[in-house]
Backbone as numpy.savetxt, mean C-alpha at the origin, in Angstrom:
# Nx Ny Nz CAx CAy CAz Cx Cy Cz
-19.52 7.55 6.43 -19.25 6.30 5.71 -18.59 6.60 4.37
-17.58 5.84 4.04 -17.00 5.89 2.70 -17.66 4.79 1.89
-18.36 5.16 0.83 -19.19 4.21 0.10 -18.37 3.22 -0.72
-18.98 2.07 -0.90 -18.36 1.02 -1.69 -18.38 1.36 -3.17
-17.28 1.06 -3.86 -17.22 1.24 -5.30 -17.38 -0.09 -6.01
-17.45 -0.05 -7.33 -17.60 -1.28 -8.11 -16.65 -1.23 -9.29
-15.88 -2.29 -9.46 -14.92 -2.36 -10.55 -15.56 -3.04 -11.75
-15.56 -2.36 -12.89 -16.12 -2.96 -14.10 -15.02 -3.53 -15.00
-13.81 -3.03 -14.86 -12.68 -3.55 -15.65 -11.39 -3.13 -14.96
-10.38 -3.98 -15.04 -9.09 -3.63 -14.44 -7.98 -4.44 -15.10
-6.79 -3.91 -15.01 -5.60 -4.63 -15.46 -4.41 -4.17 -14.63
-3.51 -5.08 -14.35 -2.31 -4.75 -13.57 -1.10 -5.28 -14.34
-0.13 -4.42 -14.55 1.12 -4.82 -15.21 2.23 -4.75 -14.16
2.68 -5.91 -13.70 3.70 -5.97 -12.66 5.10 -5.85 -13.26
6.04 -5.33 -12.44 7.42 -5.16 -12.87 8.40 -5.94 -12.00
7.91 -6.82 -11.16 8.79 -7.51 -10.21 9.95 -8.23 -10.88
9.66 -8.93 -11.96 10.71 -9.69 -12.65 11.79 -8.76 -13.22
11.37 -7.58 -13.65 12.30 -6.61 -14.23 13.33 -6.14 -13.21
12.90 -5.99 -11.96 13.77 -5.42 -10.93 14.42 -6.46 -10.03
14.02 -7.72 -10.17 14.48 -8.76 -9.25 15.99 -8.88 -9.18
16.67 -8.78 -10.32 18.12 -8.94 -10.34 18.85 -7.83 -9.59
18.17 -6.70 -9.39 18.79 -5.55 -8.72 18.45 -5.49 -7.24
17.56 -6.37 -6.78 17.19 -6.39 -5.37 16.32 -5.22 -4.94
15.75 -4.50 -5.86 14.91 -3.35 -5.55 14.53 -2.63 -6.83
13.64 -1.66 -6.72 13.15 -0.94 -7.88 14.22 0.03 -8.40
14.51 -0.05 -9.69 15.42 0.88 -10.35 14.56 1.95 -11.02
14.61 3.20 -10.55 13.69 4.24 -11.04 13.67 4.40 -12.55
14.84 4.41 -13.19 14.89 4.61 -14.64 14.20 3.46 -15.38
14.46 2.24 -14.95 13.81 1.09 -15.57 12.30 1.13 -15.35
11.90 1.53 -14.14 10.48 1.59 -13.81 9.74 2.57 -14.71
10.30 3.75 -14.90 9.62 4.76 -15.73 9.56 4.33 -17.19
10.63 3.69 -17.68 10.61 3.21 -19.07 9.55 2.13 -19.26
9.43 1.23 -18.27 8.44 0.17 -18.37 7.02 0.75 -18.29
6.85 1.77 -17.47 5.56 2.46 -17.42 5.19 3.00 -18.80
6.16 3.64 -19.44 5.90 4.23 -20.76 5.55 3.16 -21.79
6.21 2.01 -21.69 5.92 0.92 -22.64 4.54 0.32 -22.42
4.15 0.22 -21.15 2.94 -0.55 -20.81 1.66 0.27 -20.77
1.75 1.58 -20.64 0.54 2.34 -20.30 -0.49 2.35 -21.43
-0.06 2.48 -22.66 -1.02 2.50 -23.77 -1.75 1.16 -23.88
-1.01 0.08 -23.78 -1.63 -1.25 -23.85 -2.59 -1.46 -22.67
-2.20 -1.00 -21.48 -3.06 -1.17 -20.30 -4.37 -0.42 -20.46
-4.30 0.79 -20.97 -5.51 1.59 -21.19 -6.41 0.90 -22.22
-5.80 0.40 -23.27 -6.58 -0.30 -24.31 -7.25 -1.55 -23.76
-6.52 -2.29 -22.91 -7.08 -3.50 -22.31 -8.31 -3.18 -21.46
-8.22 -2.14 -20.65 -9.33 -1.77 -19.77 -10.53 -1.31 -20.58
-10.29 -0.50 -21.60 -11.41 -0.03 -22.43 -12.09 -1.20 -23.12
-11.32 -2.17 -23.56 -11.90 -3.34 -24.23 -12.73 -4.17 -23.24
-12.20 -4.36 -22.02 -12.94 -5.10 -21.00 -14.25 -4.42 -20.64
-14.21 -3.10 -20.52 -15.39 -2.37 -20.04 -16.49 -2.27 -21.09
-16.11 -2.47 -22.36 -17.08 -2.45 -23.46 -17.87 -1.14 -23.52
-17.16 -0.04 -23.32 -17.80 1.26 -23.42 -18.11 1.57 -24.88
-19.24 2.17 -25.12 -19.56 2.55 -26.50 -18.74 3.76 -26.91
-18.50 4.66 -25.95 -17.69 5.84 -26.22 -17.15 6.38 -24.90
-15.83 6.36 -24.69 -15.27 6.90 -23.44 -15.69 8.34 -23.19
-15.75 9.14 -24.24 -16.11 10.55 -24.09 -17.53 10.71 -23.55
-18.41 9.76 -23.87 -19.80 9.85 -23.42 -20.04 9.08 -22.12
-19.32 7.99 -21.93 -19.63 7.08 -20.83 -18.79 7.30 -19.57
-17.68 8.02 -19.68 -16.83 8.25 -18.52 -17.10 9.61 -17.88
-17.03 9.64 -16.55 -17.23 10.90 -15.82 -15.92 11.65 -15.61
-14.80 10.94 -15.70 -13.52 11.60 -15.47 -12.37 10.61 -15.59
-11.16 11.13 -15.51 -9.94 10.33 -15.54 -9.15 10.64 -14.26
-8.90 9.61 -13.48 -8.14 9.78 -12.24 -6.72 9.30 -12.43
-5.78 9.96 -11.76 -4.37 9.60 -11.88 -3.63 9.92 -10.59
-2.65 9.09 -10.27 -1.77 9.36 -9.13 -0.76 10.44 -9.52
-0.67 11.50 -8.70 0.33 12.53 -8.97 1.39 12.60 -7.87
1.32 11.67 -6.90 2.32 11.58 -5.85 1.73 10.83 -4.67
2.57 10.41 -3.73 4.03 10.38 -3.80 4.50 9.19 -4.64
5.78 9.17 -4.97 6.31 8.07 -5.76 7.53 8.48 -6.54
7.93 7.65 -7.49 9.10 7.92 -8.32 8.72 8.92 -9.41
9.56 9.93 -9.58 9.23 11.04 -10.48 8.95 10.57 -11.90
9.80 9.74 -12.45 9.63 9.31 -13.84 8.33 8.56 -14.06
8.01 7.66 -13.15 6.78 6.87 -13.27 5.55 7.76 -13.12
5.60 8.70 -12.17 4.48 9.62 -11.98 4.25 10.47 -13.23
5.34 10.93 -13.85 5.23 11.77 -15.03 4.58 11.04 -16.19
4.89 9.76 -16.34 4.27 8.96 -17.41 2.75 8.89 -17.20
2.34 8.57 -15.98 0.91 8.45 -15.70 0.17 9.76 -15.83
0.74 10.83 -15.28 0.08 12.14 -15.34 -0.02 12.64 -16.78
1.03 12.43 -17.56 1.00 12.86 -18.97 -0.09 12.13 -19.74
-0.19 10.82 -19.53 -1.22 10.05 -20.22 -2.62 10.48 -19.80
-2.80 10.71 -18.49 -4.12 11.11 -17.99 -4.52 12.48 -18.55
-3.58 13.39 -18.65 -3.88 14.70 -19.23 -4.33 14.55 -20.69
-3.64 13.70 -21.43 -3.99 13.50 -22.84 -5.40 12.92 -22.98
-5.73 11.94 -22.14 -7.06 11.34 -22.21 -8.15 12.32 -21.80
-7.87 13.09 -20.76 -8.82 14.10 -20.30 -9.12 15.11 -21.40
-8.08 15.52 -22.08 -8.24 16.50 -23.16 -8.94 15.88 -24.36
-8.53 14.67 -24.72 -9.11 14.02 -25.90 -10.59 13.68 -25.71
-10.94 13.24 -24.50 -12.31 12.83 -24.24 -13.18 13.96 -23.66
-12.54 15.07 -23.36 -13.23 16.23 -22.78 -13.96 15.85 -21.48
-13.22 15.17 -20.60 -13.75 14.81 -19.28 -12.80 15.35 -18.21
-13.28 15.55 -16.98 -12.44 16.12 -15.94 -11.24 15.23 -15.58
-10.16 15.90 -15.19 -8.97 15.22 -14.69 -8.99 15.30 -13.17
-8.78 14.16 -12.50 -8.80 14.12 -11.04 -7.44 13.63 -10.54
-6.79 14.43 -9.74 -5.47 14.08 -9.20 -5.64 13.41 -7.84
-5.00 12.25 -7.67 -5.19 11.43 -6.48 -3.87 11.17 -5.76
-3.91 11.28 -4.44 -2.77 10.89 -3.61 -2.65 9.36 -3.64
-1.46 8.87 -3.92 -1.22 7.43 -4.02 -1.69 6.69 -2.77
-1.40 7.26 -1.59 -1.76 6.58 -0.35 -3.27 6.63 -0.09
-3.93 7.67 -0.57 -5.39 7.70 -0.46 -5.99 6.59 -1.32
-5.31 6.29 -2.42 -5.75 5.16 -3.23 -5.72 3.86 -2.46
-4.63 3.61 -1.71 -4.55 2.40 -0.89 -5.66 2.38 0.15
-5.98 3.52 0.70 -7.07 3.60 1.67 -8.39 3.21 1.02
-8.62 3.69 -0.20 -9.89 3.43 -0.88 -9.98 2.02 -1.46
-8.86 1.29 -1.49 -8.92 -0.10 -1.97 -9.91 -0.90 -1.15
-9.98 -0.60 0.14 -10.93 -1.30 1.01 -12.38 -1.06 0.63
-12.68 0.14 0.13 -14.07 0.46 -0.22 -14.54 -0.30 -1.45
-13.61 -0.90 -2.20 -14.02 -1.71 -3.35 -14.64 -3.02 -2.92
-14.49 -3.36 -1.64 -15.05 -4.61 -1.13 -16.18 -4.37 -0.15
-16.11 -3.25 0.59 -17.09 -3.02 1.65 -17.12 -1.54 2.00
-18.28 -0.99 2.41 -18.31 0.38 2.91 -17.43 0.49 4.16
-16.83 1.65 4.34 -15.99 1.90 5.51 -16.76 2.77 6.49
-17.09 2.20 7.63 -17.84 2.94 8.64 -16.91 3.88 9.40
-17.35 5.13 9.59 -16.57 6.14 10.29 -17.11 6.36 11.70
-16.19 6.72 12.63 -14.76 6.96 12.46 -14.00 5.65 12.22
-12.94 5.78 11.43 -12.18 4.59 11.05 -10.70 4.78 11.36
-10.06 3.66 11.66 -8.61 3.63 11.85 -8.02 2.89 10.66
-7.04 3.50 9.99 -6.45 2.90 8.80 -4.96 2.68 9.01
-4.51 1.47 8.71 -3.09 1.14 8.73 -2.62 1.03 7.29
-1.77 1.96 6.88 -1.21 1.95 5.54 0.24 1.51 5.62
0.55 0.37 5.03 1.90 -0.19 5.13 2.37 -0.63 3.75
3.46 -0.02 3.30 3.98 -0.32 1.96 5.50 -0.21 2.00
6.10 -0.21 0.80 7.54 -0.10 0.73 8.07 1.24 1.21
7.26 2.28 1.09 7.72 3.61 1.49 6.97 4.22 2.64
5.91 3.56 3.12 5.07 4.16 4.16 4.67 3.15 5.23
4.62 3.62 6.45 3.98 2.90 7.56 3.26 3.97 8.37
1.96 4.03 8.25 1.18 5.09 8.86 -0.09 4.55 9.51
-0.45 5.15 10.62 -1.76 4.96 11.23 -2.54 6.25 11.01
-3.65 6.14 10.30 -4.45 7.31 9.93 -5.83 7.21 10.56
-6.28 8.31 11.13 -7.65 8.38 11.66 -8.53 9.14 10.67
-9.70 8.56 10.39 -10.66 9.22 9.49 -11.95 9.43 10.28
-12.26 10.68 10.54 -13.49 10.99 11.27 -14.61 11.42 10.33
-14.23 11.94 9.17 -15.21 12.30 8.16 -14.58 12.12 6.79
-15.38 11.90 5.75 -14.82 11.61 4.43 -13.82 12.66 3.96
-12.64 12.21 3.58 -11.63 13.10 3.04 -10.79 13.84 4.05
-11.05 13.61 5.32 -10.26 14.29 6.36 -9.42 13.24 7.08
-8.09 13.38 7.00 -7.17 12.38 7.53 -6.24 13.01 8.57
-6.07 12.29 9.67 -5.16 12.72 10.73 -4.17 11.59 10.99
-2.89 11.88 10.86 -1.89 10.85 11.12 -1.68 10.71 12.62
-1.90 9.50 13.11 -1.69 9.20 14.53 -0.26 8.72 14.79
0.33 8.10 13.78 1.68 7.58 13.92 2.27 7.28 12.56
3.58 7.36 12.47 4.27 7.07 11.21 5.63 6.46 11.49
6.32 6.08 10.44 7.63 5.47 10.62 8.69 6.54 10.88
9.59 6.24 11.80 10.69 7.15 12.11 11.92 6.85 11.26
11.91 5.73 10.56 13.06 5.35 9.73 12.57 4.50 8.55
12.90 3.22 8.55 12.46 2.33 7.46 10.96 2.08 7.55
10.31 2.02 6.39 8.93 1.55 6.35 8.92 0.03 6.43
7.78 -0.55 6.75 7.70 -2.00 6.92 8.08 -2.74 5.65
7.57 -2.29 4.52 7.89 -2.96 3.27 9.36 -2.85 2.91
9.95 -1.69 3.22 11.38 -1.51 2.98 12.20 -2.49 3.83
11.77 -2.67 5.09 12.45 -3.62 5.97 12.35 -5.04 5.43
11.19 -5.42 4.92 11.03 -6.75 4.31 12.02 -6.93 3.16
12.13 -5.92 2.30 13.04 -6.03 1.15 14.49 -6.14 1.59
14.89 -5.35 2.58 16.28 -5.36 3.02 16.65 -6.66 3.71
15.76 -7.16 4.54 16.05 -8.43 5.23 16.03 -9.59 4.25
15.14 -9.55 3.28 15.13 -10.59 2.25 16.47 -10.64 1.54
17.04 -9.47 1.27 18.34 -9.41 0.61 19.42 -10.03 1.50
19.35 -9.74 2.82 20.32 -10.32 3.76 20.23 -11.84 3.78
19.01 -12.35 3.57 18.80 -13.79 3.62 19.00 -14.47 2.27
19.37 -13.69 1.26 19.59 -14.27 -0.06 18.32 -14.57 -0.81
17.23 -13.92 -0.43 15.95 -14.13 -1.10 15.76 -13.09 -2.20
14.87 -13.35 -3.11 14.68 -12.46 -4.25 13.74 -11.31 -3.93
13.62 -10.38 -4.87 12.75 -9.21 -4.76 11.42 -9.49 -5.47
10.30 -9.01 -4.94 10.13 -8.24 -3.71 10.21 -9.10 -2.46
10.71 -8.51 -1.38 11.02 -9.28 -0.19 9.83 -9.79 0.59
8.74 -9.02 0.60 7.58 -9.41 1.40 7.04 -10.78 1.07
6.67 -11.04 -0.18 6.15 -12.36 -0.54 7.18 -13.47 -0.33
8.47 -13.18 -0.57 9.50 -14.19 -0.41 9.68 -14.58 1.06
9.71 -13.59 1.94 9.84 -13.89 3.37 8.62 -14.65 3.86
7.45 -14.25 3.42 6.24 -14.97 3.83 6.27 -16.42 3.35
6.79 -16.63 2.15 6.84 -17.97 1.57 7.74 -18.89 2.40
8.95 -18.45 2.71 9.87 -19.33 3.45 9.51 -19.38 4.94
8.86 -18.33 5.44 8.47 -18.31 6.86 7.47 -19.42 7.18
6.71 -19.84 6.18 5.75 -20.92 6.39 6.45 -22.21 6.83
7.74 -22.34 6.48 8.50 -23.53 6.81 9.34 -23.35 8.08
9.25 -22.16 8.69 10.10 -21.87 9.84 9.33 -21.76 11.14
10.08 -21.55 12.21 9.55 -21.42 13.56 9.78 -19.98 14.02
8.72 -19.19 14.05 8.83 -17.79 14.42 9.22 -17.55 15.86
9.08 -18.55 16.72 9.43 -18.39 18.13 10.87 -18.82 18.43
11.57 -19.33 17.42 12.93 -19.83 17.62 13.89 -18.70 18.00
13.67 -17.51 17.41 14.48 -16.33 17.69 13.55 -15.21 18.12
13.94 -14.46 19.12 13.13 -13.31 19.56 13.84 -12.02 19.14
13.41 -11.46 18.01 13.97 -10.19 17.57 13.26 -9.04 18.28
13.93 -7.89 18.43 13.36 -6.77 19.20 12.16 -6.13 18.52
11.29 -5.58 19.35 10.16 -4.76 18.90 10.42 -3.35 19.39
10.68 -2.41 18.47 11.04 -1.05 18.87 9.81 -0.24 19.26
10.05 0.83 20.02 9.02 1.80 20.39 7.81 1.12 21.03
8.06 0.43 22.10 6.99 -0.30 22.78 6.24 0.57 23.80
6.60 1.85 23.90 5.94 2.74 24.86 4.59 3.22 24.37
4.23 4.46 24.73 2.89 4.98 24.46 2.75 5.54 23.04
3.84 5.70 22.33 3.78 6.28 20.99 3.12 5.34 19.98
2.50 5.92 18.98 1.92 5.15 17.88 2.82 5.17 16.65
4.04 5.66 16.81 5.01 5.65 15.71 5.64 4.27 15.56
6.27 4.06 14.40 6.92 2.79 14.09 8.42 3.01 13.88
9.19 1.96 14.11 10.62 1.96 13.78 11.04 0.53 13.44
11.65 0.38 12.27 12.07 -0.96 11.84 13.56 -1.07 11.52
14.29 0.04 11.60 15.72 -0.02 11.28 16.48 -0.85 12.30
16.09 -0.76 13.58 16.75 -1.55 14.61 16.51 -3.04 14.44
15.32 -3.39 13.99 15.00 -4.79 13.72 15.86 -5.32 12.58
15.98 -4.52 11.53 16.82 -4.91 10.40 18.27 -5.14 10.87
18.77 -4.23 11.72 20.13 -4.35 12.23 20.27 -5.59 13.10
19.24 -5.90 13.87 19.28 -7.09 14.74 19.39 -8.37 13.90
18.69 -8.40 12.77 18.79 -9.57 11.89 20.21 -9.66 11.32
20.76 -8.53 10.91 22.12 -8.51 10.37 23.12 -9.02 11.40
23.02 -8.54 12.63 23.93 -8.97 13.70 23.78 -10.46 13.98
22.55 -10.94 13.97 22.32 -12.37 14.21 23.01 -13.21 13.15
22.90 -12.78 11.89 23.52 -13.53 10.80 25.04 -13.49 10.89
25.58 -12.35 11.32 27.03 -12.22 11.45 27.59 -13.11 12.56
26.83 -13.20 13.65 27.30 -13.95 14.82 27.14 -15.45 14.63
26.02 -15.86 14.03 25.70 -17.29 13.99 26.13 -17.99 12.70
26.63 -17.23 11.72 27.08 -17.88 10.50 25.94 -18.53 9.75
26.13 -19.72 9.19 25.04 -20.41 8.46 23.83 -20.62 9.38
22.67 -20.21 8.92 21.46 -20.29 9.74 20.36 -20.96 8.96
19.30 -21.30 9.67 18.09 -21.78 9.02 17.31 -20.54 8.56
17.35 -20.29 7.26 16.72 -19.09 6.69 15.23 -19.05 7.00
14.59 -20.21 7.02 13.15 -20.27 7.30 12.83 -19.74 8.69
13.64 -20.13 9.68 13.41 -19.68 11.05 13.65 -18.18 11.20
14.73 -17.70 10.59 15.04 -16.26 10.67 13.92 -15.45 10.01
13.49 -15.89 8.84 12.41 -15.20 8.13 11.13 -15.20 8.95
10.81 -16.33 9.56 9.59 -16.42 10.37 9.67 -15.51 11.58
10.84 -15.48 12.23 11.01 -14.63 13.42 10.96 -13.15 13.05
11.57 -12.80 11.93 11.51 -11.40 11.46 10.08 -11.00 11.14
9.38 -11.83 10.38 7.99 -11.54 10.03 7.14 -11.38 11.28
7.36 -12.25 12.25 6.62 -12.18 13.52 6.86 -10.84 14.21
8.11 -10.37 14.17 8.44 -9.10 14.83 7.77 -7.92 14.15
7.77 -7.91 12.82 7.13 -6.82 12.08 5.63 -6.81 12.33
5.00 -7.97 12.20 3.55 -8.05 12.39 3.17 -7.71 13.83
3.97 -8.17 14.79 3.72 -7.83 16.19 3.71 -6.32 16.39
4.72 -5.65 15.81 4.83 -4.20 15.97 3.63 -3.48 15.36
3.24 -3.90 14.16 2.10 -3.26 13.49 0.80 -3.52 14.24
0.57 -4.76 14.61 -0.67 -5.11 15.30 -0.73 -4.46 16.69
0.43 -4.37 17.35 0.47 -3.76 18.68 0.02 -2.30 18.62
0.47 -1.56 17.60 0.09 -0.16 17.48 -1.40 -0.02 17.13
-1.90 -0.91 16.29 -3.34 -0.88 15.99 -4.14 -1.14 17.25
-3.71 -2.12 18.04 -4.38 -2.41 19.30 -4.35 -1.24 20.26
-3.21 -0.56 20.34 -3.09 0.63 21.20 -4.08 1.71 20.77
-4.14 1.94 19.44 -5.05 2.97 18.93 -6.50 2.63 19.23
-6.86 1.36 19.13 -8.23 0.93 19.42 -8.59 1.12 20.89
-7.58 1.04 21.76 -7.83 1.25 23.19 -7.91 2.72 23.55
-7.32 3.58 22.71 -7.30 5.01 23.01 -8.64 5.68 22.71
-9.34 5.21 21.68 -10.65 5.78 21.35 -11.46 4.75 20.58
-12.74 5.04 20.41 -13.64 4.09 19.74 -13.66 4.35 18.23
-13.53 3.26 17.49 -13.65 3.30 16.03 -14.71 2.30 15.60
-15.30 2.55 14.45 -16.31 1.62 13.93 -15.70 0.64 12.94
-14.53 0.97 12.40 -13.89 0.07 11.44 -12.39 0.26 11.46
-11.68 -0.79 11.03 -10.24 -0.75 10.83 -9.96 -1.17 9.40
-9.22 -0.34 8.68 -8.88 -0.60 7.28 -7.37 -0.82 7.19
-6.93 -1.78 6.39 -5.51 -1.91 6.10 -5.31 -1.82 4.60
-4.17 -1.26 4.20 -3.88 -1.10 2.78 -2.39 -0.99 2.55
-1.98 -1.12 1.30 -0.57 -1.09 0.96 -0.06 -2.51 0.73
1.10 -2.62 0.11 1.64 -3.93 -0.26 1.81 -4.88 0.90
2.22 -4.38 2.07 2.43 -5.25 3.23 1.10 -5.80 3.75
0.00 -5.12 3.43 -1.33 -5.60 3.85 -1.70 -6.91 3.18
-0.91 -7.34 2.19 -1.14 -8.65 1.57 -0.57 -9.78 2.42
0.20 -9.46 3.46 0.80 -10.48 4.30 -0.28 -11.23 5.08
-0.30 -12.54 4.95 -1.35 -13.36 5.55 -1.36 -13.27 7.07
-0.19 -13.27 7.69 -0.12 -13.19 9.15 -0.67 -11.86 9.65
-0.32 -10.77 8.99 -0.84 -9.46 9.39 -2.34 -9.40 9.22
-2.86 -9.92 8.14 -4.30 -9.90 7.90 -5.05 -10.66 9.00
-4.50 -11.81 9.39 -5.18 -12.60 10.42 -5.11 -11.90 11.78
-3.97 -11.24 12.08 -3.85 -10.54 13.37 -4.83 -9.36 13.44
-4.97 -8.65 12.35 -5.90 -7.52 12.34 -7.34 -8.02 12.49
-7.65 -9.10 11.83 -8.99 -9.69 11.98 -9.26 -10.08 13.43
-8.26 -10.67 14.08 -8.39 -11.07 15.49 -8.59 -9.86 16.39
-7.81 -8.82 16.17 -7.94 -7.60 16.96 -9.33 -6.99 16.81
-9.81 -6.93 15.58 -11.11 -6.33 15.32 -12.24 -7.16 15.93
-12.11 -8.48 15.83 -13.14 -9.35 16.42 -13.19 -9.17 17.92
-12.03 -9.07 18.56 -11.98 -8.90 20.02 -12.55 -7.55 20.44
-12.36 -6.53 19.60 -12.82 -5.17 19.94 -14.23 -4.89 19.44
-14.81 -5.83 18.68 -16.14 -5.61 18.13 -16.16 -4.54 17.06
-15.08 -4.48 16.28 -14.92 -3.46 15.24 -14.89 -4.14 13.88
-15.45 -3.51 12.87 -15.47 -4.05 11.52 -14.07 -4.00 10.90
-13.60 -5.11 10.35 -12.32 -5.16 9.65 -12.57 -5.06 8.15
-11.93 -4.08 7.51 -12.04 -3.91 6.06 -10.68 -4.22 5.46
-10.56 -5.41 4.87 -9.27 -5.89 4.36 -9.43 -6.23 2.88
-8.80 -5.48 2.00 -8.94 -5.74 0.56 -8.33 -7.09 0.19
-8.78 -7.69 -0.90 -8.11 -8.90 -1.38 -6.66 -8.56 -1.71
-5.81 -9.56 -1.71 -4.38 -9.32 -1.87 -4.03 -8.58 -3.16
-4.76 -8.86 -4.22 -4.44 -8.22 -5.50 -4.70 -6.71 -5.46
-5.53 -6.24 -4.52 -5.82 -4.82 -4.40 -4.97 -4.15 -3.32
-4.09 -4.91 -2.69 -3.19 -4.32 -1.69 -1.97 -3.72 -2.36
-1.43 -4.39 -3.36 -0.32 -3.82 -4.11 -0.85 -2.73 -5.04
0.05 -1.94 -5.63 -0.37 -0.82 -6.46 -1.28 -1.28 -7.60
-2.38 -0.57 -7.78 -3.32 -0.92 -8.84 -4.16 0.29 -9.22
-4.70 0.25 -10.43 -5.48 1.37 -10.92 -6.88 1.45 -10.33
-7.44 0.32 -9.92 -8.80 0.32 -9.39 -8.90 1.18 -8.13
-7.90 1.11 -7.27 -7.94 1.89 -6.03 -7.84 3.38 -6.34
-7.06 3.75 -7.37 -6.94 5.16 -7.75 -8.27 5.65 -8.34
-8.93 4.78 -9.09 -10.24 5.13 -9.64 -11.26 5.36 -8.52
-11.21 4.51 -7.49 -12.15 4.65 -6.37 -11.93 5.97 -5.64
-10.66 6.29 -5.37 -10.36 7.56 -4.72 -10.71 8.73 -5.63
-10.47 8.55 -6.94 -10.80 9.60 -7.90 -12.29 9.87 -7.98
-13.09 8.81 -7.91 -14.54 8.98 -7.94 -15.01 9.77 -6.72
-14.40 9.49 -5.57 -14.73 10.23 -4.35 -14.39 11.70 -4.51
-13.18 11.99 -4.99 -12.75 13.38 -5.16 -13.60 14.11 -6.20
-13.95 13.40 -7.28 -14.79 14.00 -8.31 -16.16 14.35 -7.75
-16.67 13.47 -6.86 -17.95 13.74 -6.22 -17.94 14.99 -5.37
-16.75 15.36 -4.89 -16.60 16.60 -4.11 -16.34 17.81 -5.00
-16.27 17.57 -6.31 -16.02 18.66 -7.24 -14.56 19.05 -7.34
-13.67 18.18 -6.89 -12.24 18.49 -6.89 -11.61 18.02 -8.19
-11.52 18.93 -9.12 -10.99 18.65 -10.46 -9.65 19.35 -10.63
-8.70 18.67 -11.25 -7.36 19.23 -11.43 -7.26 19.98 -12.76
-6.39 20.97 -12.77 -6.11 21.70 -14.01 -5.17 20.86 -14.88
-5.19 21.10 -16.16 -4.38 20.31 -17.08 -2.88 20.65 -16.98
-2.54 21.68 -16.21 -1.13 22.00 -16.02 -0.60 21.47 -14.68
-1.36 20.58 -14.04 -0.92 20.05 -12.76 0.39 19.28 -12.93
1.28 19.40 -11.94 2.53 18.67 -11.97 2.49 17.49 -11.01
3.63 16.87 -10.83 3.73 15.74 -9.90 4.27 16.25 -8.56
4.08 15.45 -7.53 4.60 15.78 -6.20 5.12 14.50 -5.57
6.43 14.28 -5.68 7.03 13.02 -5.22 6.96 12.82 -3.72
6.80 13.90 -2.97 6.77 13.79 -1.49 5.40 14.18 -0.93
4.36 14.03 -1.72 3.00 14.36 -1.30 2.64 13.61 -0.02
1.98 14.30 0.91 1.61 13.70 2.18 0.11 13.66 2.34
-0.42 12.51 2.72 -1.88 12.36 2.88 -2.37 13.10 4.11
-1.59 13.07 5.18 -2.02 13.73 6.43 -0.84 14.42 7.08
C-alpha cells in the first residue's frame, strides 16, 4: 500500500496566460517566470503552514529534478538546494512523473498491486506497481503524448492554449458520435499512438472546409479517451489489480475520469482519481513523493544536477 499523505499548505502559480499567445509553452519564458515566482510561492506556503521554524519543523525539502524543461528544472533545484543548506534539512530529488503518481495518495491510500495511467503533455504511460517504489512500464506512447495531441488539435481548431481544457469546454456542445476518428494500435499491445489521430483531424478539416468545431472537438476527445480507457481495460483483463490510479494533466478530463470510474466499478477495482487541481503540475504531489523517498532514506547530495529525460520505469 502507498500511504495517504496530508497537505497542510499549498500554492500553485499557473503560466497558461503567459504562453497562450504562442500556442504552447515557450521554455525561456517558462524558466524566467519560474525564477520570478518561486520566492513568493515559498513565502506563501510557509505563511499558510504557520511553522514556528522551518529548520525545526521540516523533515526535508523535495524538488523535481526531471524530466522537464531544463531552465525550469534548474530554477527549482537551485532553490531547493539553498533551502536545504539554509535550514540544514535533507534534500530529496523526485521524478516529476512519480509526483503525478503520488497525487492520488493525497486523497486515498493506493492498494497494491496497482495499475497507473499517467497522461500529460509529454507522457502517456501505463505503469504497474507491485511494491512501493518499484515501477514497470506496461505501455507508452510511440509518438505524440495524449496532452500533446490535445494541444495540437486545439490549435488546428483555432482554440487557445492549453488545448485540453479548451477542447473539453467546446466538446460539451458537440456530438462525439458525429465523426468517427481512428483509434490506433487496437491489437494486443498496451502502447499508445496519437499522431495518426491528429493527422486524421487535419485531413478532415482540409476536406470539409468550415466545420462545426464543437462536433470535431467532441469526436477527437472521444477518440483519445476511448484509446486510453481501452488500454486500461486490456491491462485489467491481463492480470488482477487492487487499484487503478490516474495522474497527469489529461487526468483532469471529465470524460476520462468517468470512463475510468466505470471500468473500475465493472472490474471491482478501487479507482484513485485526484481532484482536478492535483492532476496538473503542483508542489503537493512532489512533496508526497518526496516524503515517500525520504522514508526510504533516499537523500540527494547538494551537487545533484537535473535530468531532462529522466524515466520513471
